[in-house]
Amino acid sequence: MLRTQSNLFRSAIEMSNMWKIKFHGKERPIAVSSSWNEQYEDLFLEEGPIDYIYDLDVPEAWKERRVRFYFGAINTKSKVYINGDLVCTNEIGYLPFECITKTLKYGSTNEIRIEVENKLSKDGLPAGRMPGFEEEGNFPPANFDFFPYGGIIRMPYVEVLSKASITDINFRSDRSVPSKKLGIVEIAIEVTEESVGKDLEISIGDLSQRKKISGKQVEFHLEIKDAKFWDVDNPYLYDLRARILSDREVFDEYKVKVGIRTVSLDDKHILLNDKPIKLLGFGKHEEFPIEGQGTFKPLIVKDYDLLRWIGANSFRTSHYPYSEEWLDMADQLGFLVIDEAPHVGLEKYHMDNPQTVKLCNENIKKLINRDKNHPSVIMWSVANEPDSAYSKSDEFFKTLYDTAKSSDPTRPVTMVSCVPFCKKSGGPDVAMRHFDVISVNRYYGWYNHQGKIDEAEKLLSDDLDALYKEYKRPIVLTEFGADAISGFHANPPQMFSEEYQSEYIERLFKIANEKDFVSGIHVWAFADFKTAQNIHRPLYNYKGVFTRDRNPKMAAHTLRKLWKGR
């Protein structure tokens, strides 16, 4: 499923005008794409269902075309109706889905109505509160540490194109030889049935190939000599173009920017183009005041500017896939991304539930299908902080690993563990052994051994050494950090002060950085973010080195000195 595109042969119309919502019989305007929670005071804690309504004029000329509705993401469950007819449903948040329908009225105004529900439940993902904890924990009852925003959070489009059209492109360059500057490229293109009998032409750089379409997939193999490899210092992007044509008539065209690069591992390092890299950066969230988890393009630009200012080269899309605009800019600027599925807060219940297992596997397939062509994405993460000490998590995560590997054998796969420290079941982690890279969240000196940075240094050092001795694989410290309320100072440093956060991050970073098997160090978190209400979170999680509105705390300047030397 390709994202929509406008060019000479297809048109993508952004349904970005004000929508209407209907709730409790009352209609009012709402902005799309964004969450509903902070646009209206009475919707702050609402879970729906809420009806979104949009009037779309459909010209008569569309009758001879293929019309596709593409929804970037809706949180979380949705039913799409056109002129009262149910045309598709979706239960996966943070990822796109499409509707192709024959119920349109051409030469007329059509009512698009989307019923959206964001109810937190033990069966949903991200998960709601688990059975037995009804009176404890967050409100809203999220089984995760960020606010459960609902609504049409990413832009919906209607795309008009030829019935003979391209439906998917899969670009691979993992067999390339960086030392010889040889780009070995494999391209698989899927097309509609109406395309059979026509020609498919692809071009990349100075090379092109043309083949007769005999089925719904066409494969190409090209070798690019003196190839320009994509990396963090020179993120070179090639323009890949695919066209369906017959004689001199062009029916469809799709363009995508791609990077030739390889990702591999040895027992200590992540290798980009056969050279070791160290990930320096953050876990972060895609959220901002008023917008919630909506796609706010000025914020994307601002965050990348701050990432470059501080000297970061990477981030993890914790704890769900971000909008593709984030990845477009990572491709362009040379940032490395650990792309994470929306699986946070998985407990025993989920691993024993066939419905949840099926949904997790579908999520991973959709994530990889959406993001597989982004050179910036160097690793897939199938979950964050699950109960991977549970005995059945061994089989559960082996299944998720296999799903990711069969969907994309070109990238390493990881799972972010916090076991044994964050789960009541204790340790050891029984699922970590299945993954290519060992990723761990550790909060010595914060959630345990509070205020004792000396002890935290030794505990982290011993922990990392033990992990490497056990697994002999590259390790990424995916989270460590401390809350700091902006403007709160203490001498000597004390918890929640900017001084404590700054000293804590500097000292623990240095401990991890001296280990040659630690291939990545990500601070939690890039910026403060909103959470559900609980006694540990006064409005926000304050572990950001930037405030929620992106002003630097003392720790941001400390990291800039560590990462850029100034």
mmCIF file of C-alpha atoms in Angstrom, residues 38 146-147 149 284-289 291-294 296 299 303 320 322 326 527-531 540 548 550:
data_model
loop_
_atom_site.group_PDB
_atom_site.id
_atom_site.type_symbol
_atom_site.label_atom_id
_atom_site.label_comp_id
_atom_site.label_asym_id
_atom_site.label_seq_id
_atom_site.Cartn_x
_atom_site.Cartn_y
_atom_site.Cartn_z
ATOM 1 C CA GLU A 38 -7.110 19.440 23.585
ATOM 2 C CA PHE A 146 1.991 8.865 27.575
ATOM 3 C CA PHE A 147 -1.372 10.486 26.994
ATOM 4 C CA TYR A 149 -4.829 10.862 22.306
ATOM 5 C CA LYS A 284 10.941 10.868 22.008
ATOM 6 C CA HIS A 285 7.238 11.355 21.405
ATOM 7 C CA GLU A 286 5.234 12.705 18.497
ATOM 8 C CA GLU A 287 3.099 15.151 20.454
ATOM 9 C CA PHE A 288 2.674 18.853 21.137
ATOM 10 C CA PRO A 289 0.179 21.156 22.901
ATOM 11 C CA GLU A 291 -2.221 19.243 18.306
ATOM 12 C CA GLY A 292 -1.803 16.238 20.579
ATOM 13 C CA GLN A 293 -0.426 13.542 18.292
ATOM 14 C CA GLY A 294 -1.444 15.343 15.132
ATOM 15 C CA PHE A 296 2.472 19.383 12.958
ATOM 16 C CA LEU A 299 7.411 20.953 14.901
ATOM 17 C CA ASP A 303 12.865 19.036 16.366
ATOM 18 C CA TYR A 320 4.571 3.771 17.925
ATOM 19 C CA TYR A 322 5.556 8.349 13.607
ATOM 20 C CA TRP A 326 9.353 12.356 10.134
ATOM 21 C CA ALA A 527 11.299 16.720 25.291
ATOM 22 C CA ASP A 528 8.780 16.724 28.126
ATOM 23 C CA PHE A 529 5.455 15.186 27.143
ATOM 24 C CA LYS A 530 1.920 14.880 28.421
ATOM 25 C CA THR A 531 0.848 11.755 30.298
ATOM 26 C CA TYR A 540 3.945 15.832 32.179
ATOM 27 C CA ARG A 548 7.469 20.526 25.953
ATOM 28 C CA ARG A 550 11.293 23.033 23.082
#
